[in-house]
Short mmCIF file of C-alpha atoms in Angstrom, two decimals:
data_model
loop_
_atom_site.label_atom_id
_atom_site.label_comp_id
_atom_site.label_asym_id
_atom_site.label_seq_id
_atom_site.Cartn_x
_atom_site.Cartn_y
_atom_site.Cartn_z
CA UNK A 1 132.55 65.74 -39.78
CA UNK A 2 132.26 69.39 -40.81
CA UNK A 3 128.65 70.50 -41.31
CA UNK A 4 128.07 73.31 -43.80
CA UNK A 5 125.12 75.68 -43.57
CA UNK A 6 124.12 77.89 -46.49
CA UNK A 7 122.04 81.04 -46.42
CA UNK A 8 119.69 82.21 -47.57
CA UNK A 9 117.81 79.12 -48.69
CA UNK A 10 116.39 81.03 -51.63
CA UNK A 11 117.50 84.33 -53.13
CA UNK A 12 115.06 86.06 -55.49
CA UNK A 13 116.76 88.60 -57.72
CA UNK A 14 116.49 90.18 -61.15
CA UNK A 15 118.98 89.85 -64.01
CA UNK A 16 121.75 92.40 -63.62
CA UNK A 17 121.55 92.42 -59.82
CA UNK A 18 124.30 91.30 -57.46
CA UNK A 19 123.96 88.01 -55.60
CA UNK A 20 125.71 87.29 -52.31
CA UNK A 21 125.57 83.71 -51.00
CA UNK A 22 126.88 82.56 -47.65
CA UNK A 23 128.38 79.27 -46.49
CA UNK A 24 129.18 78.73 -42.83
CA UNK A 25 131.11 75.76 -41.45
CA UNK A 26 130.63 74.07 -38.07
CA UNK A 27 134.40 74.26 -37.55
CA UNK A 28 137.27 75.97 -39.26
CA UNK A 29 137.98 74.77 -42.80
CA UNK A 30 141.72 74.24 -43.00
CA UNK A 31 143.67 76.13 -45.64
CA UNK A 32 140.45 77.57 -47.03
CA UNK A 33 139.70 74.29 -48.71
CA UNK A 34 136.24 75.41 -49.75
CA UNK A 35 134.64 75.06 -53.19
CA UNK A 36 131.45 76.27 -54.85
CA UNK A 37 129.36 74.49 -57.48
CA UNK A 38 126.49 75.58 -59.68
CA UNK A 39 123.69 73.16 -60.58
CA UNK A 40 121.14 74.06 -63.23
CA UNK A 41 117.87 72.08 -63.39
CA UNK A 42 118.39 68.60 -64.78
CA UNK A 43 122.16 69.01 -64.97
CA UNK A 44 125.15 67.82 -63.01
CA UNK A 45 126.93 70.26 -60.72
CA UNK A 46 129.67 72.41 -62.24
CA UNK A 47 132.75 73.48 -60.32
CA UNK A 48 132.95 77.28 -60.04
CA UNK A 49 135.41 78.11 -57.27
CA UNK A 50 138.08 76.16 -55.37
CA UNK A 51 140.43 77.18 -52.61
CA UNK A 52 137.74 79.64 -51.49
CA UNK A 53 138.63 82.21 -54.14
CA UNK A 54 140.16 80.62 -57.27
CA UNK A 55 137.93 80.36 -60.31
CA UNK A 56 137.85 77.02 -62.11
CA UNK A 57 138.72 76.84 -65.79
CA UNK A 58 136.28 78.71 -68.01
CA UNK A 59 134.32 80.36 -65.19
CA UNK A 60 133.40 84.01 -65.93
CA UNK A 61 134.93 86.67 -63.72
CA UNK A 62 131.51 87.81 -62.50
CA UNK A 63 131.81 84.86 -60.09
CA UNK A 64 134.06 85.45 -57.11
CA UNK A 65 134.66 83.71 -53.82
CA UNK A 66 136.02 84.93 -50.53
CA UNK A 67 136.31 84.00 -46.90
CA UNK A 68 138.31 81.87 -44.51
CA UNK A 69 137.93 79.92 -41.31
CA UNK A 70 134.23 79.26 -40.92
CA UNK A 71 132.66 81.95 -43.12
CA UNK A 72 132.72 81.97 -46.89
CA UNK A 73 130.91 83.95 -49.57
CA UNK A 74 130.14 83.47 -53.24
CA UNK A 75 129.37 86.68 -55.10
CA UNK A 76 127.88 86.97 -58.57
CA UNK A 77 128.45 90.57 -59.57
CA UNK A 78 125.72 90.89 -62.23
CA UNK A 79 123.29 88.06 -62.71
CA UNK A 80 122.93 86.68 -66.21
CA UNK A 81 119.85 84.60 -67.17
CA UNK A 82 121.92 81.40 -67.08
CA UNK A 83 123.03 82.09 -63.48
CA UNK A 84 119.63 81.29 -61.99
CA UNK A 85 120.37 77.91 -60.45
CA UNK A 86 121.23 76.17 -57.18
CA UNK A 87 124.65 76.77 -55.62
CA UNK A 88 126.41 74.37 -53.27
CA UNK A 89 129.49 74.84 -51.16
CA UNK A 90 131.79 71.91 -50.43
CA UNK A 91 134.63 71.57 -47.96
CA UNK A 92 137.62 69.33 -48.49
CA UNK A 93 139.84 70.40 -45.62
CA UNK A 94 138.68 67.56 -43.43
CA UNK A 95 137.54 64.04 -44.19
CA UNK A 96 134.84 63.24 -45.09
CA UNK A 97 134.16 65.65 -47.90
CA UNK A 98 130.85 67.41 -47.17
CA UNK A 99 128.47 69.64 -49.08
CA UNK A 100 126.13 72.36 -47.93
CA UNK A 101 122.36 72.10 -48.50
CA UNK A 102 122.38 74.65 -51.30
CA UNK A 103 121.06 78.13 -52.07
CA UNK A 104 118.55 78.58 -54.87
CA UNK A 105 118.91 81.78 -56.89
CA UNK A 106 115.67 82.34 -58.73
CA UNK A 107 114.20 85.10 -60.85
CA UNK A 108 112.26 87.76 -58.99
CA UNK B 1 137.74 66.24 -73.43
CA UNK B 2 137.02 64.24 -70.32
CA UNK B 3 133.60 62.61 -70.31
CA UNK B 4 131.95 60.31 -67.80
CA UNK B 5 128.82 58.22 -68.26
CA UNK B 6 126.95 56.28 -65.59
CA UNK B 7 125.12 53.07 -66.41
CA UNK B 8 123.15 50.47 -64.49
CA UNK B 9 119.66 49.46 -63.41
CA UNK B 10 117.21 52.25 -62.68
CA UNK B 11 115.20 50.13 -60.26
CA UNK B 12 116.51 48.07 -57.36
CA UNK B 13 114.53 46.12 -54.80
CA UNK B 14 114.91 46.81 -51.09
CA UNK B 15 117.65 44.79 -49.37
CA UNK B 16 119.35 44.10 -52.70
CA UNK B 17 122.62 45.54 -54.04
CA UNK B 18 122.76 48.64 -56.21
CA UNK B 19 125.43 48.35 -58.91
CA UNK B 20 126.53 51.17 -61.18
CA UNK B 21 129.39 51.59 -63.63
CA UNK B 22 131.05 54.79 -64.79
CA UNK B 23 132.72 54.72 -68.18
CA UNK B 24 135.38 57.38 -68.68
CA UNK B 25 136.50 58.70 -72.05
CA UNK B 26 139.11 61.28 -72.93
CA UNK B 27 141.31 60.44 -69.94
CA UNK B 28 142.80 57.27 -68.53
CA UNK B 29 141.72 56.45 -64.99
CA UNK B 30 145.20 55.08 -64.38
CA UNK B 31 146.87 58.39 -65.23
CA UNK B 32 146.18 60.05 -61.94
CA UNK B 33 143.27 61.71 -60.20
CA UNK B 34 140.77 59.98 -57.99
CA UNK B 35 137.37 58.90 -59.24
CA UNK B 36 134.34 59.37 -57.08
CA UNK B 37 130.64 58.78 -56.61
CA UNK B 38 128.21 61.41 -55.33
CA UNK B 39 124.47 61.06 -54.95
CA UNK B 40 121.51 63.42 -54.75
CA UNK B 41 118.10 62.33 -53.43
CA UNK B 42 115.21 63.88 -55.38
CA UNK B 43 114.87 67.55 -54.50
CA UNK B 44 117.74 67.41 -52.02
CA UNK B 45 121.43 68.20 -51.75
CA UNK B 46 124.62 66.36 -52.64
CA UNK B 47 126.21 63.55 -50.65
CA UNK B 48 129.70 62.22 -51.30
CA UNK B 49 129.74 58.40 -51.25
CA UNK B 50 133.36 57.52 -51.81
CA UNK B 51 136.37 57.67 -54.10
CA UNK B 52 138.82 55.33 -55.79
CA UNK B 53 142.39 55.54 -57.06
CA UNK B 54 143.68 53.17 -59.72
CA UNK B 55 146.29 51.71 -57.35
CA UNK B 56 143.41 50.31 -55.33
CA UNK B 57 143.22 53.00 -52.70
CA UNK B 58 139.64 53.75 -51.71
CA UNK B 59 138.01 55.96 -49.14
CA UNK B 60 134.38 56.11 -48.22
CA UNK B 61 131.89 58.26 -46.38
CA UNK B 62 131.71 56.98 -42.79
CA UNK B 63 127.91 56.92 -42.96
CA UNK B 64 127.95 54.49 -45.91
CA UNK B 65 131.25 52.70 -45.42
CA UNK B 66 129.75 49.44 -44.19
CA UNK B 67 127.66 49.05 -47.38
CA UNK B 68 129.86 50.55 -50.13
CA UNK B 69 132.49 49.12 -52.44
CA UNK B 70 134.13 51.13 -55.21
CA UNK B 71 136.49 49.45 -57.65
CA UNK B 72 138.02 50.04 -61.04
CA UNK B 73 138.79 48.23 -64.28
CA UNK B 74 141.65 50.02 -65.99
CA UNK B 75 141.41 47.78 -69.07
CA UNK B 76 137.93 49.13 -69.73
CA UNK B 77 138.62 52.59 -68.27
CA UNK B 78 135.69 52.14 -65.93
CA UNK B 79 135.01 52.26 -62.22
CA UNK B 80 132.07 50.88 -60.33
CA UNK B 81 129.91 51.40 -57.28
CA UNK B 82 128.20 48.71 -55.25
CA UNK B 83 125.85 49.65 -52.43
CA UNK B 84 124.39 46.75 -50.50
CA UNK B 85 121.21 46.34 -48.46
CA UNK B 86 119.51 49.31 -50.07
CA UNK B 87 116.37 50.96 -48.72
CA UNK B 88 114.08 53.68 -50.04
CA UNK B 89 116.47 56.22 -48.51
CA UNK B 90 119.03 55.22 -51.14
CA UNK B 91 116.78 56.45 -53.95
CA UNK B 92 118.77 59.19 -55.65
CA UNK B 93 120.48 60.43 -58.76
CA UNK B 94 123.94 58.91 -58.68
CA UNK B 95 126.81 60.85 -60.25
CA UNK B 96 130.31 59.72 -61.03
CA UNK B 97 132.99 62.38 -61.14
CA UNK B 98 136.70 62.98 -61.47
CA UNK B 99 138.21 64.08 -58.20
CA UNK B 100 141.29 66.21 -57.89
CA UNK B 101 142.80 64.10 -55.09
CA UNK B 102 141.11 64.89 -51.83
CA UNK B 103 139.66 68.11 -53.09
CA UNK B 104 137.11 69.02 -55.74
CA UNK B 105 135.20 67.32 -58.52
CA UNK B 106 136.02 68.89 -61.85
CA UNK B 107 134.26 66.62 -64.33
CA UNK B 108 130.89 64.96 -63.75
CA UNK B 109 128.70 62.44 -65.50
CA UNK B 110 125.13 63.40 -66.32
CA UNK B 111 123.79 61.29 -63.46
CA UNK B 112 121.49 58.30 -63.34
CA UNK B 113 118.36 57.95 -61.23
CA UNK B 114 118.17 54.81 -59.15
CA UNK B 115 114.88 54.07 -57.44
CA UNK B 116 114.64 51.56 -54.61
CA UNK B 117 111.22 49.97 -54.63
CA UNK B 118 109.62 46.57 -54.61
#
């Protein structure tokens, strides 16, 4: 199974700043089958990015994804108050589907 | 609009079977897509449990496969999770979700906390 590692564990930033989150896979993720989710406190996860770089329906363009192989990045260009949350990556290029441990973006 | 809602007991005794149902509205579970279960222990990350297709196809996480059964009832537009021989390690918020086959989860239920305790 592919193990995903996310860094940093916690990112402390101010509204308006840029956030860069990393997801690294234990082996290459085929066809860039990598997704990102946002989870706000007390809520279910929400799909942000699929296919490493495609935004899901209704996701603002301040969210962008990039990467291939084993290294992927989620970038939030300018943090809005509602963006402070936990972010998970998920790979679906190899069974079983696996998730990373998450990165918390909190207010500095 | 697609909506999913989990239901079932919030407390299960050790060694017993956890049973949850997901009721789907706004989309027929027999119209395509897979339907999955994901769990999240308190304060921890997400773990995929398994997924179901209305034709009866199922696939499960290898780590849980021996204890998991997922099935569906198209007449009620519901699908269910059964997890046997539970322990405290199975305490988690359980989510049901719509799965784009073999890929991502685009619609989620609100989640239900199941605690395993005597």
